[in-house]
PDB file of C-alpha atoms in Angstrom:
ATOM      1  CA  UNK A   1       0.000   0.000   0.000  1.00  0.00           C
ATOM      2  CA  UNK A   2       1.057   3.467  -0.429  1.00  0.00           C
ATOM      3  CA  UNK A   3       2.358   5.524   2.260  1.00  0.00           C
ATOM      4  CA  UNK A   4       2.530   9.402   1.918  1.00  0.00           C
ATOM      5  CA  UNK A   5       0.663  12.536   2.965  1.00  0.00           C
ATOM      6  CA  UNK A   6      -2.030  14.101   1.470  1.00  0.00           C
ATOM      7  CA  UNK A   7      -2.057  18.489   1.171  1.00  0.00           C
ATOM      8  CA  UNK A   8      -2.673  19.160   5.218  1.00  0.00           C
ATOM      9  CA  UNK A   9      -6.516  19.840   5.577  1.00  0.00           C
ATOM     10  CA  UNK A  10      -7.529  17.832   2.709  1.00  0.00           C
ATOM     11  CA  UNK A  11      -7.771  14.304   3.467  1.00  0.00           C
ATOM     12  CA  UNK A  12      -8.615  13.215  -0.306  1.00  0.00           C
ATOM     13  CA  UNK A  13      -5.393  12.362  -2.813  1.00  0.00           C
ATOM     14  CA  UNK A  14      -5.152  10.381  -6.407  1.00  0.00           C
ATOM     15  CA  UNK A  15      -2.053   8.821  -6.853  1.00  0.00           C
ATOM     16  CA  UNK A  16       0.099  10.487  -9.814  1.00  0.00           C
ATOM     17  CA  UNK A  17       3.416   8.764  -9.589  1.00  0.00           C
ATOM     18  CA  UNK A  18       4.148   5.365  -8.426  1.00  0.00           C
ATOM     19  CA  UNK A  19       6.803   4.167  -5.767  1.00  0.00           C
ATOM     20  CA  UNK A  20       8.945   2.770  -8.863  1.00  0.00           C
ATOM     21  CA  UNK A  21       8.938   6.198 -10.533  1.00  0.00           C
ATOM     22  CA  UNK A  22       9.725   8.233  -7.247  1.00  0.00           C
ATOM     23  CA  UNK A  23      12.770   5.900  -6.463  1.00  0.00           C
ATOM     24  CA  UNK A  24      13.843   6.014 -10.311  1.00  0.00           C
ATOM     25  CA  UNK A  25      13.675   9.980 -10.060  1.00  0.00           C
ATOM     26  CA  UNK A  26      15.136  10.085  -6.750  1.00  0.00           C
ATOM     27  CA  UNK A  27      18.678   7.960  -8.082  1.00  0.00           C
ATOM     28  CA  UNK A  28      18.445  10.358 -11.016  1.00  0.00           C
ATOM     29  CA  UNK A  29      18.169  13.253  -8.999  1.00  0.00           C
ATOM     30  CA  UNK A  30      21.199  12.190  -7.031  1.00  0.00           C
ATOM     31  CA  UNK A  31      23.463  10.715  -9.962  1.00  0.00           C
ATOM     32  CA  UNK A  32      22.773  14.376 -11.763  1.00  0.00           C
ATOM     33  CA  UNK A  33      23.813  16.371  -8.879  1.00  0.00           C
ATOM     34  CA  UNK A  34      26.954  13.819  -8.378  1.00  0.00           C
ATOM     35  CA  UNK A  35      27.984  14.315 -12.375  1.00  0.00           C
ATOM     36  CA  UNK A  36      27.819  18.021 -12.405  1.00  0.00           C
ATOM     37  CA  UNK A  37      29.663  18.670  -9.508  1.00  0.00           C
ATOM     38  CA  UNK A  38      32.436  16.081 -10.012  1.00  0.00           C
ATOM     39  CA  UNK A  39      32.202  16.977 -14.202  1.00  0.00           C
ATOM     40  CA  UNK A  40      31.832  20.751 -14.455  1.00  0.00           C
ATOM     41  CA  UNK A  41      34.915  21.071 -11.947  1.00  0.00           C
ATOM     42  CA  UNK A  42      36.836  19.268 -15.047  1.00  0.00           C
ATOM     43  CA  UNK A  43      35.180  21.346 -17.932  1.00  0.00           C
ATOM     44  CA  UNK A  44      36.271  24.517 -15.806  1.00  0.00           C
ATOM     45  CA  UNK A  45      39.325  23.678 -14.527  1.00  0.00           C
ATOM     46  CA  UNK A  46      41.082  27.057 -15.082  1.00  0.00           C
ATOM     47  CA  UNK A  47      38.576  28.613 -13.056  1.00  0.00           C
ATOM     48  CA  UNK A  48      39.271  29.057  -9.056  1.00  0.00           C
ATOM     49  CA  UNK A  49      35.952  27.897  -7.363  1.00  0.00           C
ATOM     50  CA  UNK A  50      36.636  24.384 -10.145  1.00  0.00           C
ATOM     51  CA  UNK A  51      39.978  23.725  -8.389  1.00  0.00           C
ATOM     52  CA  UNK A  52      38.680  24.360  -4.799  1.00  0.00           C
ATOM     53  CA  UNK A  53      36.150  22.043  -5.622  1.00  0.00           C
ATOM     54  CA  UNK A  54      38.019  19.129  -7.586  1.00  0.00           C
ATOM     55  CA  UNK A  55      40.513  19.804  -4.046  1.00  0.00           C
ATOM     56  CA  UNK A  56      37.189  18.736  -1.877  1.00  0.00           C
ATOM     57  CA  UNK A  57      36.849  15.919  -4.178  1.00  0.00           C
ATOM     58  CA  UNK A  58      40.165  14.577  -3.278  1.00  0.00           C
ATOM     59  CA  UNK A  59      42.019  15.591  -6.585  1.00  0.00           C
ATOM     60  CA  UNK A  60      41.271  15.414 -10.534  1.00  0.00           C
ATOM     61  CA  UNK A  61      41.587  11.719 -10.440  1.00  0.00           C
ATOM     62  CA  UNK A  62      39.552  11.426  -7.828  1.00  0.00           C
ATOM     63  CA  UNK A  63      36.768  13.587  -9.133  1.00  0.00           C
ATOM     64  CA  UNK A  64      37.017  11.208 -12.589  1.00  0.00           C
ATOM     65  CA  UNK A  65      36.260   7.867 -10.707  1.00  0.00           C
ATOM     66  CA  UNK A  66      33.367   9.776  -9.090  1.00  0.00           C
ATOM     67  CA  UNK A  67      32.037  10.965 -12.052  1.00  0.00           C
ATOM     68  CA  UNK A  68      32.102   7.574 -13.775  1.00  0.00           C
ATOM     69  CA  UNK A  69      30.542   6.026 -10.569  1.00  0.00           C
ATOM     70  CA  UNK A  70      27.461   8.582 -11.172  1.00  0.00           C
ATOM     71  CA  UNK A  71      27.824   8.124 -14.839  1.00  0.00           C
ATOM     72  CA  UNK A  72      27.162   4.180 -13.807  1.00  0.00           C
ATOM     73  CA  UNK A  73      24.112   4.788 -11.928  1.00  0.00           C
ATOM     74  CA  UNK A  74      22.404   7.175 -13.910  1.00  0.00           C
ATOM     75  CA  UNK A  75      22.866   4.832 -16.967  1.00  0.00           C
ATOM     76  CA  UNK A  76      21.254   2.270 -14.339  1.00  0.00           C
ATOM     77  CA  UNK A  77      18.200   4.455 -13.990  1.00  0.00           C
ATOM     78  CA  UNK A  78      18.014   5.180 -17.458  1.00  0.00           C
ATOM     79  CA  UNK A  79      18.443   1.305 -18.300  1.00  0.00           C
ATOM     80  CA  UNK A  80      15.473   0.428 -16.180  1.00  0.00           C
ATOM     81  CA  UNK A  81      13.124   2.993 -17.106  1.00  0.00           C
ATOM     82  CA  UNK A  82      13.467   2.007 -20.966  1.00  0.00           C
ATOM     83  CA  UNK A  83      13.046  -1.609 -19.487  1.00  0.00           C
ATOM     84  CA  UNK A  84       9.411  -0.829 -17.687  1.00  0.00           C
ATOM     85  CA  UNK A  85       8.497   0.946 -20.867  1.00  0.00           C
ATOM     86  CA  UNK A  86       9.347  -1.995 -23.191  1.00  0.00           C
ATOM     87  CA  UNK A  87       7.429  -4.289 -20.064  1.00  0.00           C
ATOM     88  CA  UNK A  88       4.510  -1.968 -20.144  1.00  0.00           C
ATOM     89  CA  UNK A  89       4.400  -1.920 -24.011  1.00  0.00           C
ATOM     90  CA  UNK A  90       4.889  -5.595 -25.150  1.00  0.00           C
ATOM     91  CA  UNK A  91       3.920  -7.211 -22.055  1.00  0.00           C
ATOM     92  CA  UNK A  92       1.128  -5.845 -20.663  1.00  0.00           C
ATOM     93  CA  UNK A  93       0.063  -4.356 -23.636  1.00  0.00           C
ATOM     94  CA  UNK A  94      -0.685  -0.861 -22.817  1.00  0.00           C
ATOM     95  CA  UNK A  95      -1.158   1.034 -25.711  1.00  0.00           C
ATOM     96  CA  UNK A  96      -2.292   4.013 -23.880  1.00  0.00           C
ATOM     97  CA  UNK A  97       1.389   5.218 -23.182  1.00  0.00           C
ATOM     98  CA  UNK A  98       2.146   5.465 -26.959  1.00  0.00           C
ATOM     99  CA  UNK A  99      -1.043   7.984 -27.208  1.00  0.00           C
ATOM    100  CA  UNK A 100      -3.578   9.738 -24.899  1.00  0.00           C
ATOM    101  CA  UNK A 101      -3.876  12.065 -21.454  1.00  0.00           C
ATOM    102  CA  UNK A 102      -1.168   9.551 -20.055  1.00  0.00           C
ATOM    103  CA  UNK A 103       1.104   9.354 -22.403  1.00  0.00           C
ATOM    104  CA  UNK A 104       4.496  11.460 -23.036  1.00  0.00           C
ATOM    105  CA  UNK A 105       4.542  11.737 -26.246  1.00  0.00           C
ATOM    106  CA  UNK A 106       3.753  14.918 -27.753  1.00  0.00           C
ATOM    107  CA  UNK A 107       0.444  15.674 -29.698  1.00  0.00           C
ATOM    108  CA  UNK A 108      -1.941  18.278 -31.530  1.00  0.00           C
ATOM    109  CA  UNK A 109      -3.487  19.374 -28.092  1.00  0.00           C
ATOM    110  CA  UNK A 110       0.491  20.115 -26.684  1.00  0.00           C
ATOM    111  CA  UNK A 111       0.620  22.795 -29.139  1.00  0.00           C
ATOM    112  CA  UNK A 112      -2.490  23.916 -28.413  1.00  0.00           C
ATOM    113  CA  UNK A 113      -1.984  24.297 -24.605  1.00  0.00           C
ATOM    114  CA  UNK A 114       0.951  26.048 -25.276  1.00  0.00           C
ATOM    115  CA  UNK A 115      -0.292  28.541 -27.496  1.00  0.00           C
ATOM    116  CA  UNK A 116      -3.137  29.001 -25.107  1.00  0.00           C
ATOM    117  CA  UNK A 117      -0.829  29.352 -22.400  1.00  0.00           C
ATOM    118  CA  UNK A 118       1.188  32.318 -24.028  1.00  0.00           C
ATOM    119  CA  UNK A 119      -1.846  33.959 -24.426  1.00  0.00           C
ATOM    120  CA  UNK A 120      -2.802  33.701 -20.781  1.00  0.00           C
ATOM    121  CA  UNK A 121       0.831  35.086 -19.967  1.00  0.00           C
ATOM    122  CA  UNK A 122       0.051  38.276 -22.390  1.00  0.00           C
ATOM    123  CA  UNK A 123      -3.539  38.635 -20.942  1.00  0.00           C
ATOM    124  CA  UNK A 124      -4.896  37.554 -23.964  1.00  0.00           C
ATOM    125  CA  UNK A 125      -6.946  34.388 -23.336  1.00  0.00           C
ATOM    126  CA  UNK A 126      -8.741  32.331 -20.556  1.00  0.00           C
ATOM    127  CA  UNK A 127      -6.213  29.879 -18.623  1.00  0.00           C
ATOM    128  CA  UNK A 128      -6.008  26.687 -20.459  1.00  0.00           C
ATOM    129  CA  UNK A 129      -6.848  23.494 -18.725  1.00  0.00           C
ATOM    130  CA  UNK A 130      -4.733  20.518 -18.678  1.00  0.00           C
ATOM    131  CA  UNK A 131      -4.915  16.940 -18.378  1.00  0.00           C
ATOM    132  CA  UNK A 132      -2.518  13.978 -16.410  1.00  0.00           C
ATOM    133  CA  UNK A 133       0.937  15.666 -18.285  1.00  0.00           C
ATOM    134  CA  UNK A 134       1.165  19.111 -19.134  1.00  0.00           C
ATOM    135  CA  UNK A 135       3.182  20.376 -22.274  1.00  0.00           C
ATOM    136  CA  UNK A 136       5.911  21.576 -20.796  1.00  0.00           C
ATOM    137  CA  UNK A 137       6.226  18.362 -18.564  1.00  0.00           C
ATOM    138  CA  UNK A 138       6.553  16.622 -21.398  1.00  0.00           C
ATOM    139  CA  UNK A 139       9.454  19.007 -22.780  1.00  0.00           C
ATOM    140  CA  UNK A 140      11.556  18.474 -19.276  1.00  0.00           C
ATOM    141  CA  UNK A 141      11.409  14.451 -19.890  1.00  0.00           C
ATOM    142  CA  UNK A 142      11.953  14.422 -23.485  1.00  0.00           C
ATOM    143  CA  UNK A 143      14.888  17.069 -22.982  1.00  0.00           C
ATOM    144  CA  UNK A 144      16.317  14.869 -20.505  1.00  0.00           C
ATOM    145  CA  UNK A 145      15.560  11.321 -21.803  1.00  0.00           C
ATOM    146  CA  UNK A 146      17.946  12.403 -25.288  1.00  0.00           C
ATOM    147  CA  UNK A 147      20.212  14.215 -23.322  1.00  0.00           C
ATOM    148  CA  UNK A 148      20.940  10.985 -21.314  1.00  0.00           C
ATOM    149  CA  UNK A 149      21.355   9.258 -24.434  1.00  0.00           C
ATOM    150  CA  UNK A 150      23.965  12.244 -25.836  1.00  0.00           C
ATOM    151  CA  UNK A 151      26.155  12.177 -22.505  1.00  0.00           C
ATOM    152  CA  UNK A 152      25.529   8.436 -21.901  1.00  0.00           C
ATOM    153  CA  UNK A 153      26.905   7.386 -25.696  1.00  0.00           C
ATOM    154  CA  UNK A 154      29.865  10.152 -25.922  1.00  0.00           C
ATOM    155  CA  UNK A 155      30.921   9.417 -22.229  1.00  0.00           C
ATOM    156  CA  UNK A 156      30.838   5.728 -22.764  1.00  0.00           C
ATOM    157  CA  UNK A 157      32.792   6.408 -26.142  1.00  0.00           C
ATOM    158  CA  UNK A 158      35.786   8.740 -23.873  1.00  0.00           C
ATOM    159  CA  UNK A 159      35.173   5.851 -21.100  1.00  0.00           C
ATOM    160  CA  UNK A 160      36.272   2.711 -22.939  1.00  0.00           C
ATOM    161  CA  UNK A 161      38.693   4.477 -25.545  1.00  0.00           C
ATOM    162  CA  UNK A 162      40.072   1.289 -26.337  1.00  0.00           C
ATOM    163  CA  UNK A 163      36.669  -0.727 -27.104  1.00  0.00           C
ATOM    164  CA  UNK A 164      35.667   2.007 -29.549  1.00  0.00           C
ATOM    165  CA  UNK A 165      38.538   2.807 -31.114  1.00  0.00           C
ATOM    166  CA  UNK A 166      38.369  -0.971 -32.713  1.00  0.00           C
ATOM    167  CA  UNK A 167      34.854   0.620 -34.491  1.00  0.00           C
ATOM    168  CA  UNK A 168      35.504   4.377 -34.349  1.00  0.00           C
ATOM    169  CA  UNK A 169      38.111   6.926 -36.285  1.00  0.00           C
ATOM    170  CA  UNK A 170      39.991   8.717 -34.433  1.00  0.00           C
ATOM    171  CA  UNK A 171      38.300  11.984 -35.272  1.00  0.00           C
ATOM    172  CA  UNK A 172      35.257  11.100 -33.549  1.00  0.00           C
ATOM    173  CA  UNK A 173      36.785  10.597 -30.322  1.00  0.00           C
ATOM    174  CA  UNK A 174      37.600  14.610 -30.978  1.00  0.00           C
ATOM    175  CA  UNK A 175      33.612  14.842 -31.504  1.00  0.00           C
ATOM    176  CA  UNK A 176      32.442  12.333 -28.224  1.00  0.00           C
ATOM    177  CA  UNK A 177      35.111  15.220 -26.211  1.00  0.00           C
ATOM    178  CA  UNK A 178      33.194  18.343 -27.478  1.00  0.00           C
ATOM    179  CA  UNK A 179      29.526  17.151 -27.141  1.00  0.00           C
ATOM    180  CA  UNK A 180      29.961  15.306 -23.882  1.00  0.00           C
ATOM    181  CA  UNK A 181      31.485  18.456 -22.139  1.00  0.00           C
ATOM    182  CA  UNK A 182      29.055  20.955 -24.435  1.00  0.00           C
ATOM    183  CA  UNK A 183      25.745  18.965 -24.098  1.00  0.00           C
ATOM    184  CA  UNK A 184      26.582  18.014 -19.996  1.00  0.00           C
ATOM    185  CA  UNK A 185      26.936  22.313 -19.541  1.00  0.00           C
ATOM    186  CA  UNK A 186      23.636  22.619 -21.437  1.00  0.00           C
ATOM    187  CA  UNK A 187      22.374  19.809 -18.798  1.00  0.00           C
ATOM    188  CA  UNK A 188      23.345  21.513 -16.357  1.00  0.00           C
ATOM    189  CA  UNK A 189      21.679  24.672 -17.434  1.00  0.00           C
ATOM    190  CA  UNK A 190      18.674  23.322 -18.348  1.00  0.00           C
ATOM    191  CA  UNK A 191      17.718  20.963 -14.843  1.00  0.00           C
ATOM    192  CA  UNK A 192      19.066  23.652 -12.767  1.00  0.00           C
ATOM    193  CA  UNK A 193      16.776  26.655 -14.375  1.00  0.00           C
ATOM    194  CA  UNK A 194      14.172  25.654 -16.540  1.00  0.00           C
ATOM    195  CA  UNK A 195      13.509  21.914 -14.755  1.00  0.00           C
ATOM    196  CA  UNK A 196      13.589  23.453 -11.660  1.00  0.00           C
ATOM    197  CA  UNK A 197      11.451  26.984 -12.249  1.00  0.00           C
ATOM    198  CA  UNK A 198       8.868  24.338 -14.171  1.00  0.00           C
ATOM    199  CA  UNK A 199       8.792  22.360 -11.203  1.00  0.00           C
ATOM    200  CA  UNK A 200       9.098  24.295  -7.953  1.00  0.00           C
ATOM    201  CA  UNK A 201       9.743  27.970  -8.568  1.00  0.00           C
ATOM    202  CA  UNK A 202       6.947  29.185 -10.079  1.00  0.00           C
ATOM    203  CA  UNK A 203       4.486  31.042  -8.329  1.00  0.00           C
ATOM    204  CA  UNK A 204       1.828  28.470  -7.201  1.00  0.00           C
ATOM    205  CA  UNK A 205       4.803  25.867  -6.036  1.00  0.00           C
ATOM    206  CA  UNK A 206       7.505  28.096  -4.510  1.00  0.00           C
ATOM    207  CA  UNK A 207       9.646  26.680  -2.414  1.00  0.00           C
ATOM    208  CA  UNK A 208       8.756  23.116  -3.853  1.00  0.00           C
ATOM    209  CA  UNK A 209       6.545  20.804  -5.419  1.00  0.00           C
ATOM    210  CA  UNK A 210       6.522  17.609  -3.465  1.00  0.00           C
ATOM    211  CA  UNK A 211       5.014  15.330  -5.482  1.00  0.00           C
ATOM    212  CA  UNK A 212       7.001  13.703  -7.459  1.00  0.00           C
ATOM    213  CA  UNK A 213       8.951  12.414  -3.709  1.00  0.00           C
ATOM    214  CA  UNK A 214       5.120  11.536  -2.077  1.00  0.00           C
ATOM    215  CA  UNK A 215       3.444  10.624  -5.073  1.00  0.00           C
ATOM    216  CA  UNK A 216       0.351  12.056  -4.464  1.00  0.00           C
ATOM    217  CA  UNK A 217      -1.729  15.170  -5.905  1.00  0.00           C
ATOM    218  CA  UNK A 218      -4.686  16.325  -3.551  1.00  0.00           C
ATOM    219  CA  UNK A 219      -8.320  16.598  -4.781  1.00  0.00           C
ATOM    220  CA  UNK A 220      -8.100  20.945  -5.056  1.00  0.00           C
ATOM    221  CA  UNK A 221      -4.882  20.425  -6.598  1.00  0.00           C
ATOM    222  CA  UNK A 222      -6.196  17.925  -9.228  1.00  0.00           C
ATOM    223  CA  UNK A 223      -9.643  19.912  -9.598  1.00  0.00           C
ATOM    224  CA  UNK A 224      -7.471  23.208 -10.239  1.00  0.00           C
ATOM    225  CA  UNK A 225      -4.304  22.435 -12.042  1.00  0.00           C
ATOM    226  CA  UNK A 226      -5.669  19.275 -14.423  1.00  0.00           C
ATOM    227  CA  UNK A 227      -9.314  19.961 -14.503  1.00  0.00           C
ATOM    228  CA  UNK A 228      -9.106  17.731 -17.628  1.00  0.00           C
ATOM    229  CA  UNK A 229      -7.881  15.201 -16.245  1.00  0.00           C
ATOM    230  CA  UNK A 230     -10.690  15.184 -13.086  1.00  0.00           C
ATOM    231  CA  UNK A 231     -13.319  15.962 -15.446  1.00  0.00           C
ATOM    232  CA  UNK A 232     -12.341  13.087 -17.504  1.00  0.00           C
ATOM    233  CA  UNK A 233     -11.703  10.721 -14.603  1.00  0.00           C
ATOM    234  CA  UNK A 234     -15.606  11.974 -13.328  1.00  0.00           C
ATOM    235  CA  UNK A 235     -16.747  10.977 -16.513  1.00  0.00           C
ATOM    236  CA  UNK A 236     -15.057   7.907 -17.231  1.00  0.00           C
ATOM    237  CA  UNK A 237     -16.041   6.804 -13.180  1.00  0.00           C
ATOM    238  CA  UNK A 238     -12.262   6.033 -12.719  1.00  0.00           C
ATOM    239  CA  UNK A 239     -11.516   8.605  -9.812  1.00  0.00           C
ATOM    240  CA  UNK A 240     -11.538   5.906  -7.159  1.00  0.00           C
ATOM    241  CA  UNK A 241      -9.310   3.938  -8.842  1.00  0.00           C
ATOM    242  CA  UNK A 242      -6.685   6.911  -8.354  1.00  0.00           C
ATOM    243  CA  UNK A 243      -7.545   7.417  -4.850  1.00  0.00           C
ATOM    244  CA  UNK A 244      -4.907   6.633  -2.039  1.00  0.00           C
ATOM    245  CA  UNK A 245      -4.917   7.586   1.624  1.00  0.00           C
ATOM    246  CA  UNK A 246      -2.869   9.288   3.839  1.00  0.00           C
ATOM    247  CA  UNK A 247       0.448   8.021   4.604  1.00  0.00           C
ATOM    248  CA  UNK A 248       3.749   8.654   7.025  1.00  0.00           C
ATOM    249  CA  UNK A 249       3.712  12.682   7.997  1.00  0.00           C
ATOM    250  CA  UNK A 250       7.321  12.818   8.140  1.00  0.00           C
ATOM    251  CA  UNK A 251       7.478  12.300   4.015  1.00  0.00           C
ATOM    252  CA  UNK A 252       6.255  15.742   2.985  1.00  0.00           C
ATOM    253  CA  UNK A 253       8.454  17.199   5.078  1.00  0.00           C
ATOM    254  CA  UNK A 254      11.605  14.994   4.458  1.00  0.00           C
ATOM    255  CA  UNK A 255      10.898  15.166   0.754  1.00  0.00           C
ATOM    256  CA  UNK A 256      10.998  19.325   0.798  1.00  0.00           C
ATOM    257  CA  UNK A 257      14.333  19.548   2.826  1.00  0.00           C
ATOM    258  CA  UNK A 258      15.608  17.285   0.304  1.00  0.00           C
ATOM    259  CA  UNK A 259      14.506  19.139  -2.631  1.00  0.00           C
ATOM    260  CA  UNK A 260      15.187  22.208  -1.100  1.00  0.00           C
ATOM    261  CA  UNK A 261      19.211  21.285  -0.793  1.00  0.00           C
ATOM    262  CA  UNK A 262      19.094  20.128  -4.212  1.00  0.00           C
ATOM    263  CA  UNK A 263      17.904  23.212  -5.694  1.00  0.00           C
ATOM    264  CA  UNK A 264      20.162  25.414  -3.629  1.00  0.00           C
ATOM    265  CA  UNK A 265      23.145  22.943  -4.921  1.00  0.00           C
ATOM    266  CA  UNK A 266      21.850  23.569  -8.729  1.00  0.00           C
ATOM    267  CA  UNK A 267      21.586  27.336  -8.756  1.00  0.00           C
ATOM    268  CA  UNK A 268      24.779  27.538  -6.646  1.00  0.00           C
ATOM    269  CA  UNK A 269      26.463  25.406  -9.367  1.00  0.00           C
ATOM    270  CA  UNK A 270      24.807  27.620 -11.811  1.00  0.00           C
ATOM    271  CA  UNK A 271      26.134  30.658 -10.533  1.00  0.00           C
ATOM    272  CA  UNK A 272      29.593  29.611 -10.564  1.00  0.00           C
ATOM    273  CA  UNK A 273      29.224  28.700 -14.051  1.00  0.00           C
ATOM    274  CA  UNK A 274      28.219  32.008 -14.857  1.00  0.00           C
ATOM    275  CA  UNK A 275      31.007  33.136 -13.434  1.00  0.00           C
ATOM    276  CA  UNK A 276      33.819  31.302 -14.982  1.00  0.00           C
ATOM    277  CA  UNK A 277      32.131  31.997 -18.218  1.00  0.00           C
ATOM    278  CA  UNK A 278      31.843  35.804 -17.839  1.00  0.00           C
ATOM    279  CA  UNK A 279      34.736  36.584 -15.295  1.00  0.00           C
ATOM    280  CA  UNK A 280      37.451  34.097 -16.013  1.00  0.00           C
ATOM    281  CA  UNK A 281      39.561  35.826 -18.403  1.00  0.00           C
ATOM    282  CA  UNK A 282      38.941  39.419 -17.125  1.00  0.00           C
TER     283      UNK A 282
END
């Protein structure tokens, strides 16, 4: 059974992300945070704060066997989410996550939404309303699910020299350098500002969004922010098959310090890249 916390003072909640996608977010969470702060220290190296922090790390050797170890279980994560996909797909034969209000991948009504949406931002239009993944929730995973694949295959590639250079010319080993180090900064500046703003920064979330740690979405929040999605649920007399109850208090809590620290770590990291981009050679 599930175990979290509902939104205090409403005691209904609809489950919107299972435990294996929490603990799969939660190791990529952590293997992201390792791999930028033992990688960016090595794609800045001329800049102070990088050789303070590669010193913390225990030297530039040591912050290489770190980042591979990261590199290792982020590949991990990535490994078994394709796997549940391919299980969910061929196995249990549910087509709905190749098309429909629970799938990721994009359609007609994305561009829609979003058009809609930049028309509520100009005071132009009505809010739009949105259904079980939002447009711009499906931009953060498909953002990140190539990305993995761009730094996974280079980094493997610069990782096991001697494998691919049986397959590989020379010159691309030249190529796997300057779009693992170019497409890890744009990583970095992507999860750390847009991922995060998406997330837990804007205005109706600030500090943080919990609920991709707890799982759960309350009834106002699901009524409000996916009225699609409730309506359709209503209609379709599926709600109760979303609803969960109210689990461990000390989750909510645990699961904003933890995303609290890992924002602050991304914007710090952030910040220093800023730096050694504009200040560096002044």
């Amino acid at each position: 059974m599930e175990q979290t916390q509902p939104t205090p003072g409403e005691r209904t909640a609809y489950l919107r992300f299972d435990t294996y996608n929490r603990l799969l977010h939660g190791l990529l969470m952590f293997s992201f945070l390792g791999l930028a702060f033992t990688g960016m220290p090595l794609l800045f190296s001329d800049a102070p704060w990088a050789v303070r922090l590669a010193g913390l790390l225990g030297g530039g050797r040591s912050a290489g066997i770190l980042h591979r170890l990261f590199a290792s279980l982020m590949i991990s994560c990535f490994t078994l989410h394709v796997w549940r996909l391919m299980h969910r797909l061929f196995v249990k034969k549910e087509l709905e996550i190749l098309w429909g209000p629970a799938s990721m991948t994009p359609q007609p009504r994305d561009v829609a939404e979003m058009i809609a949406h930049l028309r509520w931002f100009l005071r132009l239009g009505p809010r739009p309303s949105f259904d079980h993944f939002t447009y711009w929730e499906k931009f953060d995973y498909w953002a990140v699910f190539w990305g993995m694949g761009v730094i996974g295959g280079s980094g493997l590639v610069l990782w096991f020299p001697e494998f691919f250079s049986r397959v590989l010319p020379g010159s691309w080993f030249n190529i796997a350098l300057l779009v693992h180090g170019e497409e890890g900064l744009l990583a970095v500046g992507f999860i750390f500002t847009i991922h995060f703003f998406n997330s837990h920064l804007r205005p109706e979330k600030f500090p943080m969004d919990p609920v991709i740690f707890t799982g759960r979405i309350s009834e106002r929040e699901l009524r409000e922010e996916r009225s699609d999605e409730y309506e359709r649920l209503c209609r379709e007399r599926r709600l109760d098959e979303h609803e969960v109850g109210p689990g461990a208090s000390w989750v909510p809590t645990l699961a904003k310090a933890v995303a609290i620290v890992a924002v602050t770590l991304g914007l710090i990291m952030v910040a220093l890249i800023l730096y050694a981009v504009l200040f560096a050679r002044l």
